[in-house]
Amino acid sequence: METVILAVVIAVVVLGVLGGLVVGSRRKKSLPPPPPAAPDITAPPAEPHVGDEAETPRDEPRRTIEEVDLPDGSAPPVTAELPPTEIEVPEPTAGRLVRLRTRLSRSQNALGKGLLTLLSREHLDDDTWEEIEDILLTADVGVAPTQELVDGLRERVKVLGTRTPDELRGLLRAELLKLVGTEVDRTVRTEPEERKPGIVMVVGVNGTGKTTTTGKLARVLVADGRSVVLGAADTFRAAAADQLQTWGERVGAHTVRGPEGGDPASVAFDAVKEGKEMGVDVVLIDTAGRLHTKTGLMDELGKVKRVVEKHAPIDEVLLVLDATTGQNGLVQARVFAEVVDITGIVLTKLDGTAKGGIVVAVQRELGVPVKLIGLGEGADDLAPFEPEAFVDALIGD
């Protein structure tokens, strides 16, 4: 019996040992391999921020504030000096007249050559005289002056009989001078008696060269030894005041201006006031010249004249006309003459396509003389109008 019990115990122990081995083996196979050791990773350098140094600061010797040389304040700071505005010396009136005569002769003698060619015919019949009339009308002389000139020529040709080229030129010159007028006072009045300054008001439609003419007239006066103040009363046109001021700075003339779109009469008033205080010889007032058909502009122009005359009477009112506009310029002249008393005419662009006859037509229309002419874009291309030089240029040599 004891033997049986012993055998049973041994069998249980053997089975327990074998079961433990099997379970251990299965656990050993199911466990995952241990993870590998984590590698050593070096962190990238941080991005530099504003104010950071580009590299690690190094220990360097530094100076204290006691060791740094500081300015003692005795030397003034160095500043760049702006170059002074260069004042131009305008060309004298006498010198420019010679050059203008030559230019006028080159551009205007088509009228004279045409007339001389027709008058040189052996027989001057009615058809020839009609051709002469056509040439004069095409040159903007006007109907009434043309008829006067033709009648005078016919009478003198009949008396003269045989005609040499020199005789024809003299005949035509005399009749043209009679038409243009040689006895009229063409002086620009800038020297009133017993007071200063002389006051000149410049009017006209924008685009005729009004502001430019005002600047050129300032050059003429400065060349003749006169001191000038410019009044930029054309406050409605952009950059008009800048343009006039530039003309003034070139010859050392002071310019009075106001805000863009401001009251033109106020600017004109201030210009005359400053001119009197400065003791200058002449004040030139450039006025607005938008569409001449605008009633508002004409009223404003009349206001400028009335306000200025609170200081003193206006000595000269110059109407600027573009000679290339021909008969259209006469329409402008009529409108301006109704608002202000025109005392003189300035004909600009009297070269190239301009017709010389406009001189005669505009004088007849307004009853006032042409006093100044402009023959180009140059700063000194404005000169007094001389009837003899003008007629000689029309006829040619």
mmCIF file of C-alpha atoms in Angstrom:
data_model
loop_
_atom_site.group_PDB
_atom_site.id
_atom_site.type_symbol
_atom_site.label_atom_id
_atom_site.label_comp_id
_atom_site.label_asym_id
_atom_site.label_seq_id
_atom_site.Cartn_x
_atom_site.Cartn_y
_atom_site.Cartn_z
ATOM 1 C CA MET A 1 0.000 0.000 0.000
ATOM 2 C CA GLU A 2 2.752 2.332 0.857
ATOM 3 C CA THR A 3 4.382 1.496 -2.441
ATOM 4 C CA VAL A 4 1.283 2.570 -4.362
ATOM 5 C CA ILE A 5 1.072 5.929 -2.576
ATOM 6 C CA LEU A 6 4.764 6.622 -3.252
ATOM 7 C CA ALA A 7 4.310 5.909 -6.953
ATOM 8 C CA VAL A 8 1.360 8.274 -7.141
ATOM 9 C CA VAL A 9 3.335 11.091 -5.498
ATOM 10 C CA ILE A 10 6.273 10.586 -7.867
ATOM 11 C CA ALA A 11 3.930 10.717 -10.899
ATOM 12 C CA VAL A 12 2.329 13.963 -9.702
ATOM 13 C CA VAL A 13 5.733 15.584 -9.208
ATOM 14 C CA VAL A 14 6.913 14.490 -12.660
ATOM 15 C CA LEU A 15 3.756 15.844 -14.345
ATOM 16 C CA GLY A 16 4.124 19.175 -12.496
ATOM 17 C CA VAL A 17 7.713 19.565 -13.635
ATOM 18 C CA LEU A 18 6.853 18.793 -17.267
ATOM 19 C CA GLY A 19 3.889 21.255 -17.236
ATOM 20 C CA GLY A 20 6.104 24.040 -15.893
ATOM 21 C CA LEU A 21 8.649 23.490 -18.638
ATOM 22 C CA VAL A 22 6.019 23.728 -21.387
ATOM 23 C CA VAL A 23 4.448 26.928 -20.017
ATOM 24 C CA GLY A 24 7.829 28.581 -19.616
ATOM 25 C CA SER A 25 8.783 27.733 -23.133
ATOM 26 C CA ARG A 26 5.571 29.275 -24.534
ATOM 27 C CA ARG A 27 6.020 32.500 -22.523
ATOM 28 C CA LYS A 28 9.569 32.785 -23.711
ATOM 29 C CA LYS A 29 8.510 32.613 -27.367
ATOM 30 C CA SER A 30 5.582 35.125 -27.074
ATOM 31 C CA LEU A 31 7.496 37.991 -25.448
ATOM 32 C CA PRO A 32 8.683 40.678 -27.931
ATOM 33 C CA PRO A 33 12.329 41.540 -28.124
ATOM 34 C CA PRO A 34 13.421 44.326 -25.866
ATOM 35 C CA PRO A 35 13.538 47.783 -27.621
ATOM 36 C CA PRO A 36 16.956 49.002 -28.785
ATOM 37 C CA ALA A 37 18.691 51.635 -26.809
ATOM 38 C CA ALA A 38 17.694 55.248 -27.836
ATOM 39 C CA PRO A 39 20.460 56.978 -29.889
ATOM 40 C CA ASP A 40 22.031 60.171 -28.719
ATOM 41 C CA ILE A 41 20.563 63.085 -30.831
ATOM 42 C CA THR A 42 22.172 66.540 -30.911
ATOM 43 C CA ALA A 43 19.577 69.343 -30.988
ATOM 44 C CA PRO A 44 19.925 71.824 -33.975
ATOM 45 C CA PRO A 45 21.075 75.326 -33.193
ATOM 46 C CA ALA A 46 18.229 77.700 -32.401
ATOM 47 C CA GLU A 47 17.237 80.332 -35.025
ATOM 48 C CA PRO A 48 18.650 83.776 -34.210
ATOM 49 C CA HIS A 49 16.078 86.335 -33.071
ATOM 50 C CA VAL A 50 16.029 90.113 -33.529
ATOM 51 C CA GLY A 51 18.804 91.599 -31.487
ATOM 52 C CA ASP A 52 20.730 88.315 -31.162
ATOM 53 C CA GLU A 53 24.363 88.301 -32.116
ATOM 54 C CA ALA A 54 25.398 86.246 -35.130
ATOM 55 C CA GLU A 55 27.913 84.332 -33.090
ATOM 56 C CA THR A 56 28.685 83.569 -29.527
ATOM 57 C CA PRO A 57 30.092 86.696 -27.955
ATOM 58 C CA ARG A 58 33.726 86.499 -27.126
ATOM 59 C CA ASP A 59 35.475 88.113 -24.314
ATOM 60 C CA GLU A 60 37.128 91.178 -25.789
ATOM 61 C CA PRO A 61 38.667 94.216 -24.186
ATOM 62 C CA ARG A 62 36.155 97.043 -23.991
ATOM 63 C CA ARG A 63 36.667 100.774 -23.379
ATOM 64 C CA THR A 64 34.826 102.544 -20.649
ATOM 65 C CA ILE A 65 32.996 105.794 -21.289
ATOM 66 C CA GLU A 66 35.841 107.670 -19.630
ATOM 67 C CA GLU A 67 38.206 106.376 -22.298
ATOM 68 C CA VAL A 68 36.047 107.399 -25.290
ATOM 69 C CA ASP A 69 36.716 110.822 -26.899
ATOM 70 C CA LEU A 70 33.448 112.733 -27.140
ATOM 71 C CA PRO A 71 32.888 116.055 -29.072
ATOM 72 C CA ASP A 72 33.039 119.054 -26.807
ATOM 73 C CA GLY A 73 30.344 120.958 -28.729
ATOM 74 C CA SER A 74 32.687 123.732 -29.808
ATOM 75 C CA ALA A 75 32.647 122.820 -33.549
ATOM 76 C CA PRO A 76 29.309 123.478 -35.339
ATOM 77 C CA PRO A 77 27.711 120.571 -37.177
ATOM 78 C CA VAL A 78 28.546 120.379 -40.866
ATOM 79 C CA THR A 79 25.487 120.977 -43.072
ATOM 80 C CA ALA A 80 25.233 120.822 -46.846
ATOM 81 C CA GLU A 81 24.722 124.248 -48.379
ATOM 82 C CA LEU A 82 22.149 124.567 -51.170
ATOM 83 C CA PRO A 83 23.449 126.332 -54.247
ATOM 84 C CA PRO A 84 21.979 129.818 -54.649
ATOM 85 C CA THR A 85 19.358 130.344 -57.348
ATOM 86 C CA GLU A 86 21.130 131.544 -60.448
ATOM 87 C CA ILE A 87 19.723 134.822 -61.732
ATOM 88 C CA GLU A 88 19.665 135.060 -65.509
ATOM 89 C CA VAL A 89 20.585 138.229 -67.370
ATOM 90 C CA PRO A 90 17.904 138.743 -70.052
ATOM 91 C CA GLU A 91 18.871 139.779 -73.541
ATOM 92 C CA PRO A 92 18.545 143.547 -74.122
ATOM 93 C CA THR A 93 15.563 144.676 -76.169
ATOM 94 C CA ALA A 94 17.684 146.146 -78.962
ATOM 95 C CA GLY A 95 19.616 142.912 -79.460
ATOM 96 C CA ARG A 96 16.588 140.679 -79.680
ATOM 97 C CA LEU A 97 14.841 142.872 -82.274
ATOM 98 C CA VAL A 98 17.462 142.088 -84.906
ATOM 99 C CA ARG A 99 17.000 138.357 -84.409
ATOM 100 C CA LEU A 100 13.214 138.615 -84.403
ATOM 101 C CA ARG A 101 13.189 140.604 -87.646
ATOM 102 C CA THR A 102 15.144 137.840 -89.344
ATOM 103 C CA ARG A 103 12.816 135.132 -88.053
ATOM 104 C CA LEU A 104 9.708 137.104 -88.989
ATOM 105 C CA SER A 105 11.088 137.680 -92.485
ATOM 106 C CA ARG A 106 11.638 133.957 -93.013
ATOM 107 C CA SER A 107 8.145 132.957 -91.902
ATOM 108 C CA GLN A 108 5.877 135.799 -93.029
ATOM 109 C CA ASN A 109 6.966 137.000 -96.455
ATOM 110 C CA ALA A 110 4.658 134.648 -98.394
ATOM 111 C CA LEU A 111 1.989 137.363 -98.270
ATOM 112 C CA GLY A 112 4.298 140.028 -99.688
ATOM 113 C CA LYS A 113 5.732 137.746 -102.376
ATOM 114 C CA GLY A 114 2.262 136.786 -103.560
ATOM 115 C CA LEU A 115 1.184 140.413 -103.834
ATOM 116 C CA LEU A 116 4.370 141.488 -105.628
ATOM 117 C CA THR A 117 4.039 138.645 -108.118
ATOM 118 C CA LEU A 118 0.502 139.697 -109.037
ATOM 119 C CA LEU A 119 1.330 143.392 -109.187
ATOM 120 C CA SER A 120 4.237 142.652 -111.539
ATOM 121 C CA ARG A 121 1.921 141.445 -114.294
ATOM 122 C CA GLU A 122 1.894 143.620 -117.376
ATOM 123 C CA HIS A 123 -1.877 143.939 -117.427
ATOM 124 C CA LEU A 124 -3.764 144.210 -114.128
ATOM 125 C CA ASP A 125 -7.321 143.280 -115.017
ATOM 126 C CA ASP A 126 -10.277 142.646 -112.704
ATOM 127 C CA ASP A 127 -9.342 138.991 -112.294
ATOM 128 C CA THR A 128 -5.884 139.968 -111.065
ATOM 129 C CA TRP A 129 -7.320 142.390 -108.515
ATOM 130 C CA GLU A 130 -9.660 139.654 -107.284
ATOM 131 C CA GLU A 131 -6.659 137.396 -106.776
ATOM 132 C CA ILE A 132 -4.993 140.149 -104.774
ATOM 133 C CA GLU A 133 -8.119 140.432 -102.629
ATOM 134 C CA ASP A 134 -8.143 136.654 -102.073
ATOM 135 C CA ILE A 135 -4.518 136.710 -100.892
ATOM 136 C CA LEU A 136 -5.264 139.472 -98.402
ATOM 137 C CA LEU A 137 -8.414 137.798 -97.069
ATOM 138 C CA THR A 138 -6.605 134.475 -96.722
ATOM 139 C CA ALA A 139 -3.946 136.278 -94.684
ATOM 140 C CA ASP A 140 -6.640 137.368 -92.156
ATOM 141 C CA VAL A 141 -6.417 141.046 -93.075
ATOM 142 C CA GLY A 142 -10.188 141.421 -92.908
ATOM 143 C CA VAL A 143 -12.789 142.561 -95.424
ATOM 144 C CA ALA A 144 -12.763 146.324 -94.832
ATOM 145 C CA PRO A 145 -8.954 146.690 -94.614
ATOM 146 C CA THR A 146 -8.589 144.523 -97.727
ATOM 147 C CA GLN A 147 -10.890 146.777 -99.713
ATOM 148 C CA GLU A 148 -8.979 149.847 -98.554
ATOM 149 C CA LEU A 149 -5.656 148.343 -99.557
ATOM 150 C CA VAL A 150 -6.855 147.236 -102.989
ATOM 151 C CA ASP A 151 -8.418 150.634 -103.716
ATOM 152 C CA GLY A 152 -5.187 152.377 -102.725
ATOM 153 C CA LEU A 153 -3.073 150.045 -104.833
ATOM 154 C CA ARG A 154 -5.272 150.431 -107.904
ATOM 155 C CA GLU A 155 -5.095 154.210 -107.696
ATOM 156 C CA ARG A 156 -1.328 154.308 -107.283
ATOM 157 C CA VAL A 157 -0.694 151.751 -110.025
ATOM 158 C CA LYS A 158 -2.821 153.777 -112.428
ATOM 159 C CA VAL A 159 -0.817 156.918 -111.657
ATOM 160 C CA LEU A 160 2.509 155.130 -111.714
ATOM 161 C CA GLY A 161 2.053 153.511 -115.108
ATOM 162 C CA THR A 162 5.224 151.569 -115.841
ATOM 163 C CA ARG A 163 6.282 149.602 -112.783
ATOM 164 C CA THR A 164 9.765 148.366 -111.922
ATOM 165 C CA PRO A 165 10.244 145.769 -109.103
ATOM 166 C CA ASP A 166 11.677 148.403 -106.762
ATOM 167 C CA GLU A 167 8.794 150.768 -107.473
ATOM 168 C CA LEU A 168 6.267 148.009 -106.791
ATOM 169 C CA ARG A 169 7.941 147.117 -103.513
ATOM 170 C CA GLY A 170 7.919 150.762 -102.414
ATOM 171 C CA LEU A 171 4.292 151.161 -103.449
ATOM 172 C CA LEU A 172 3.178 148.063 -101.559
ATOM 173 C CA ARG A 173 5.248 148.997 -98.511
ATOM 174 C CA ALA A 174 3.667 152.440 -98.293
ATOM 175 C CA GLU A 175 0.119 151.049 -98.554
ATOM 176 C CA LEU A 176 0.747 148.330 -95.958
ATOM 177 C CA LEU A 177 2.290 150.827 -93.521
ATOM 178 C CA LYS A 178 -0.756 153.031 -93.922
ATOM 179 C CA LEU A 179 -2.932 150.026 -93.081
ATOM 180 C CA VAL A 180 -0.864 148.897 -90.063
ATOM 181 C CA GLY A 181 -0.426 152.414 -88.723
ATOM 182 C CA THR A 182 2.782 154.219 -87.898
ATOM 183 C CA GLU A 183 1.483 157.159 -85.861
ATOM 184 C CA VAL A 184 0.039 155.080 -83.005
ATOM 185 C CA ASP A 185 1.744 155.075 -79.596
ATOM 186 C CA ARG A 186 2.803 151.465 -79.012
ATOM 187 C CA THR A 187 4.657 152.027 -75.749
ATOM 188 C CA VAL A 188 3.731 149.657 -72.908
ATOM 189 C CA ARG A 189 2.793 152.093 -70.153
ATOM 190 C CA THR A 190 4.685 151.020 -67.047
ATOM 191 C CA GLU A 191 5.947 154.370 -65.748
ATOM 192 C CA PRO A 192 3.072 156.438 -64.351
ATOM 193 C CA GLU A 193 3.894 159.915 -63.229
ATOM 194 C CA GLU A 194 4.294 160.728 -59.529
ATOM 195 C CA ARG A 195 3.740 157.204 -58.238
ATOM 196 C CA LYS A 196 5.081 153.673 -58.163
ATOM 197 C CA PRO A 197 4.535 150.972 -59.163
ATOM 198 C CA GLY A 198 3.111 150.878 -62.662
ATOM 199 C CA ILE A 199 0.340 148.274 -62.820
ATOM 200 C CA VAL A 200 -0.086 146.007 -65.838
ATOM 201 C CA MET A 201 -2.934 143.500 -66.093
ATOM 202 C CA VAL A 202 -2.569 140.619 -68.571
ATOM 203 C CA VAL A 203 -5.762 138.945 -69.847
ATOM 204 C CA GLY A 204 -6.602 136.324 -72.445
ATOM 205 C CA VAL A 205 -7.841 132.794 -73.009
ATOM 206 C CA ASN A 206 -5.847 129.873 -71.632
ATOM 207 C CA GLY A 207 -3.650 128.400 -74.322
ATOM 208 C CA THR A 208 -2.724 131.687 -75.956
ATOM 209 C CA GLY A 209 0.519 131.932 -73.983
ATOM 210 C CA LYS A 210 -0.802 134.400 -71.408
ATOM 211 C CA THR A 211 1.211 133.264 -68.389
ATOM 212 C CA THR A 212 4.310 132.730 -70.504
ATOM 213 C CA THR A 213 3.905 136.220 -71.974
ATOM 214 C CA THR A 214 3.679 137.681 -68.454
ATOM 215 C CA GLY A 215 6.959 135.966 -67.549
ATOM 216 C CA LYS A 216 8.644 137.094 -70.762
ATOM 217 C CA LEU A 217 7.446 140.660 -70.232
ATOM 218 C CA ALA A 218 9.077 140.567 -66.801
ATOM 219 C CA ARG A 219 12.333 139.651 -68.538
ATOM 220 C CA VAL A 220 11.970 142.580 -70.938
ATOM 221 C CA LEU A 221 11.439 144.988 -68.050
ATOM 222 C CA VAL A 222 14.325 143.575 -65.995
ATOM 223 C CA ALA A 223 16.591 143.823 -69.065
ATOM 224 C CA ASP A 224 15.675 147.512 -69.213
ATOM 225 C CA GLY A 225 16.696 147.977 -65.562
ATOM 226 C CA ARG A 226 13.237 147.807 -63.977
ATOM 227 C CA SER A 227 12.271 145.966 -60.775
ATOM 228 C CA VAL A 228 9.187 143.736 -60.987
ATOM 229 C CA VAL A 229 6.631 141.959 -58.775
ATOM 230 C CA LEU A 230 4.486 139.237 -60.347
ATOM 231 C CA GLY A 231 0.906 138.574 -59.211
ATOM 232 C CA ALA A 232 -0.248 134.988 -59.878
ATOM 233 C CA ALA A 233 -3.985 135.722 -60.008
ATOM 234 C CA ASP A 234 -4.714 132.759 -62.303
ATOM 235 C CA THR A 235 -5.685 130.562 -59.357
ATOM 236 C CA PHE A 236 -8.012 128.244 -61.296
ATOM 237 C CA ARG A 237 -5.468 126.620 -63.615
ATOM 238 C CA ALA A 238 -3.274 123.956 -62.082
ATOM 239 C CA ALA A 239 0.410 124.910 -61.855
ATOM 240 C CA ALA A 240 -0.159 128.408 -63.287
ATOM 241 C CA ALA A 241 1.315 130.012 -60.159
ATOM 242 C CA ASP A 242 4.281 127.615 -60.222
ATOM 243 C CA GLN A 243 4.921 128.457 -63.846
ATOM 244 C CA LEU A 244 4.847 132.191 -63.204
ATOM 245 C CA GLN A 245 7.029 131.878 -60.105
ATOM 246 C CA THR A 246 9.629 129.979 -62.115
ATOM 247 C CA TRP A 247 9.739 132.802 -64.654
ATOM 248 C CA GLY A 248 10.153 135.297 -61.824
ATOM 249 C CA GLU A 249 12.923 133.392 -60.076
ATOM 250 C CA ARG A 250 14.962 133.328 -63.262
ATOM 251 C CA VAL A 251 15.279 137.113 -63.269
ATOM 252 C CA GLY A 252 14.974 137.810 -59.551
ATOM 253 C CA ALA A 253 11.350 138.996 -59.569
ATOM 254 C CA HIS A 254 9.203 138.344 -56.500
ATOM 255 C CA THR A 255 5.940 136.413 -57.070
ATOM 256 C CA VAL A 256 2.807 136.865 -54.957
ATOM 257 C CA ARG A 257 0.483 133.852 -55.043
ATOM 258 C CA GLY A 258 -2.468 132.380 -53.185
ATOM 259 C CA PRO A 259 -4.018 128.945 -52.683
ATOM 260 C CA GLU A 260 -5.140 127.006 -55.740
ATOM 261 C CA GLY A 261 -8.767 127.848 -56.449
ATOM 262 C CA GLY A 262 -8.554 130.929 -54.224
ATOM 263 C CA ASP A 263 -9.867 134.416 -54.885
ATOM 264 C CA PRO A 264 -7.989 135.949 -57.850
ATOM 265 C CA ALA A 265 -8.921 139.490 -56.836
ATOM 266 C CA SER A 266 -7.344 138.943 -53.413
ATOM 267 C CA VAL A 267 -4.063 137.793 -54.972
ATOM 268 C CA ALA A 268 -4.014 140.774 -57.330
ATOM 269 C CA PHE A 269 -4.714 143.156 -54.429
ATOM 270 C CA ASP A 270 -1.883 141.657 -52.361
ATOM 271 C CA ALA A 271 0.527 141.811 -55.308
ATOM 272 C CA VAL A 272 0.009 145.548 -55.750
ATOM 273 C CA LYS A 273 0.214 146.059 -51.980
ATOM 274 C CA GLU A 274 3.545 144.225 -51.731
ATOM 275 C CA GLY A 275 4.809 145.996 -54.832
ATOM 276 C CA LYS A 276 4.158 149.358 -53.200
ATOM 277 C CA GLU A 277 5.781 148.273 -49.937
ATOM 278 C CA MET A 278 8.868 146.959 -51.770
ATOM 279 C CA GLY A 279 9.084 150.088 -53.916
ATOM 280 C CA VAL A 280 9.308 148.189 -57.210
ATOM 281 C CA ASP A 281 8.802 149.808 -60.586
ATOM 282 C CA VAL A 282 6.156 147.500 -62.084
ATOM 283 C CA VAL A 283 3.563 144.959 -60.923
ATOM 284 C CA LEU A 284 2.462 142.438 -63.564
ATOM 285 C CA ILE A 285 -0.803 140.613 -62.841
ATOM 286 C CA ASP A 286 -1.525 137.339 -64.639
ATOM 287 C CA THR A 287 -5.295 136.653 -64.640
ATOM 288 C CA ALA A 288 -7.447 133.583 -65.189
ATOM 289 C CA GLY A 289 -8.381 132.693 -68.739
ATOM 290 C CA ARG A 290 -10.719 129.752 -68.876
ATOM 291 C CA LEU A 291 -13.377 129.715 -71.594
ATOM 292 C CA HIS A 292 -13.976 133.290 -72.661
ATOM 293 C CA THR A 293 -17.691 132.540 -73.107
ATOM 294 C CA LYS A 294 -18.144 131.876 -69.380
ATOM 295 C CA THR A 295 -20.037 134.755 -67.799
ATOM 296 C CA GLY A 296 -18.596 133.875 -64.384
ATOM 297 C CA LEU A 297 -15.050 134.313 -65.566
ATOM 298 C CA MET A 298 -15.814 137.669 -67.129
ATOM 299 C CA ASP A 299 -17.418 138.828 -63.881
ATOM 300 C CA GLU A 300 -14.331 137.652 -61.978
ATOM 301 C CA LEU A 301 -12.093 139.540 -64.365
ATOM 302 C CA GLY A 302 -14.055 142.733 -63.823
ATOM 303 C CA LYS A 303 -13.809 142.189 -60.067
ATOM 304 C CA VAL A 304 -10.012 141.860 -60.254
ATOM 305 C CA LYS A 305 -9.802 145.169 -62.076
ATOM 306 C CA ARG A 306 -12.065 146.955 -59.572
ATOM 307 C CA VAL A 307 -10.194 145.590 -56.548
ATOM 308 C CA VAL A 308 -6.769 146.489 -57.923
ATOM 309 C CA GLU A 309 -7.920 150.031 -58.645
ATOM 310 C CA LYS A 310 -8.536 150.523 -54.919
ATOM 311 C CA HIS A 311 -4.739 150.889 -54.763
ATOM 312 C CA ALA A 312 -4.228 152.857 -57.964
ATOM 313 C CA PRO A 313 -5.467 152.999 -61.544
ATOM 314 C CA ILE A 314 -4.324 150.204 -63.851
ATOM 315 C CA ASP A 315 -1.885 151.656 -66.354
ATOM 316 C CA GLU A 316 -2.048 148.945 -68.996
ATOM 317 C CA VAL A 317 -4.424 146.077 -69.841
ATOM 318 C CA LEU A 318 -2.770 143.766 -72.349
ATOM 319 C CA LEU A 319 -4.858 141.226 -74.253
ATOM 320 C CA VAL A 320 -2.847 138.167 -75.332
ATOM 321 C CA LEU A 321 -4.015 136.560 -78.588
ATOM 322 C CA ASP A 322 -2.703 133.526 -80.420
ATOM 323 C CA ALA A 323 -1.921 134.761 -83.939
ATOM 324 C CA THR A 324 -2.559 131.301 -85.408
ATOM 325 C CA THR A 325 -6.260 131.405 -84.446
ATOM 326 C CA GLY A 326 -6.990 134.072 -87.056
ATOM 327 C CA GLN A 327 -10.553 135.357 -87.037
ATOM 328 C CA ASN A 328 -11.400 133.305 -83.923
ATOM 329 C CA GLY A 329 -9.056 135.559 -82.016
ATOM 330 C CA LEU A 330 -11.260 138.512 -82.912
ATOM 331 C CA VAL A 331 -14.230 136.874 -81.192
ATOM 332 C CA GLN A 332 -12.150 136.514 -78.016
ATOM 333 C CA ALA A 333 -11.019 140.124 -78.322
ATOM 334 C CA ARG A 334 -14.588 141.431 -78.459
ATOM 335 C CA VAL A 335 -15.649 139.570 -75.307
ATOM 336 C CA PHE A 336 -12.674 140.714 -73.229
ATOM 337 C CA ALA A 337 -12.996 144.284 -74.468
ATOM 338 C CA GLU A 338 -16.554 144.392 -73.091
ATOM 339 C CA VAL A 339 -15.331 143.604 -69.557
ATOM 340 C CA VAL A 340 -12.040 145.472 -69.253
ATOM 341 C CA ASP A 341 -10.685 148.422 -71.183
ATOM 342 C CA ILE A 342 -8.060 146.834 -73.411
ATOM 343 C CA THR A 343 -5.178 149.234 -74.016
ATOM 344 C CA GLY A 344 -2.804 147.017 -75.974
ATOM 345 C CA ILE A 345 -2.536 143.673 -77.756
ATOM 346 C CA VAL A 346 0.156 141.003 -77.556
ATOM 347 C CA LEU A 347 0.249 138.662 -80.539
ATOM 348 C CA THR A 348 1.981 135.371 -79.733
ATOM 349 C CA LYS A 349 3.111 132.619 -82.120
ATOM 350 C CA LEU A 350 3.441 135.092 -84.971
ATOM 351 C CA ASP A 351 5.547 132.616 -86.915
ATOM 352 C CA GLY A 352 5.027 129.390 -88.787
ATOM 353 C CA THR A 353 1.340 129.086 -89.718
ATOM 354 C CA ALA A 354 0.298 132.516 -88.425
ATOM 355 C CA LYS A 355 -1.095 134.957 -90.982
ATOM 356 C CA GLY A 356 0.441 138.424 -90.822
ATOM 357 C CA GLY A 357 -2.844 140.114 -91.649
ATOM 358 C CA ILE A 358 -4.195 139.425 -88.156
ATOM 359 C CA VAL A 359 -2.200 142.460 -86.988
ATOM 360 C CA VAL A 360 -4.347 144.740 -89.138
ATOM 361 C CA ALA A 361 -7.636 142.959 -88.371
ATOM 362 C CA VAL A 362 -7.345 142.969 -84.583
ATOM 363 C CA GLN A 363 -6.294 146.612 -84.454
ATOM 364 C CA ARG A 364 -9.325 147.567 -86.543
ATOM 365 C CA GLU A 365 -11.610 145.415 -84.396
ATOM 366 C CA LEU A 366 -10.584 146.878 -81.032
ATOM 367 C CA GLY A 367 -9.235 150.248 -82.006
ATOM 368 C CA VAL A 368 -6.107 149.607 -79.930
ATOM 369 C CA PRO A 369 -2.571 148.906 -81.177
ATOM 370 C CA VAL A 370 -0.512 145.756 -81.196
ATOM 371 C CA LYS A 371 2.268 146.552 -78.727
ATOM 372 C CA LEU A 372 4.191 143.296 -78.361
ATOM 373 C CA ILE A 373 4.784 140.249 -80.530
ATOM 374 C CA GLY A 374 6.100 136.781 -79.732
ATOM 375 C CA LEU A 375 7.863 134.793 -82.415
ATOM 376 C CA GLY A 376 8.877 131.576 -80.683
ATOM 377 C CA GLU A 377 9.227 129.521 -77.514
ATOM 378 C CA GLY A 378 12.495 131.045 -76.331
ATOM 379 C CA ALA A 379 12.659 133.083 -73.138
ATOM 380 C CA ASP A 380 13.624 136.239 -75.050
ATOM 381 C CA ASP A 381 11.287 135.784 -78.023
ATOM 382 C CA LEU A 382 9.070 138.719 -77.047
ATOM 383 C CA ALA A 383 9.712 142.186 -78.412
ATOM 384 C CA PRO A 384 7.983 145.515 -79.061
ATOM 385 C CA PHE A 385 5.989 145.616 -82.292
ATOM 386 C CA GLU A 386 7.571 147.822 -84.952
ATOM 387 C CA PRO A 387 5.348 148.507 -87.990
ATOM 388 C CA GLU A 388 8.264 149.212 -90.320
ATOM 389 C CA ALA A 389 10.130 146.032 -89.402
ATOM 390 C CA PHE A 390 6.905 144.031 -89.651
ATOM 391 C CA VAL A 391 6.018 145.322 -93.136
ATOM 392 C CA ASP A 392 9.574 144.847 -94.366
ATOM 393 C CA ALA A 393 9.405 141.248 -93.165
ATOM 394 C CA LEU A 394 6.111 140.733 -95.017
ATOM 395 C CA ILE A 395 7.458 142.076 -98.304
ATOM 396 C CA GLY A 396 10.870 140.486 -98.065
ATOM 397 C CA ASP A 397 14.113 141.712 -99.512
#
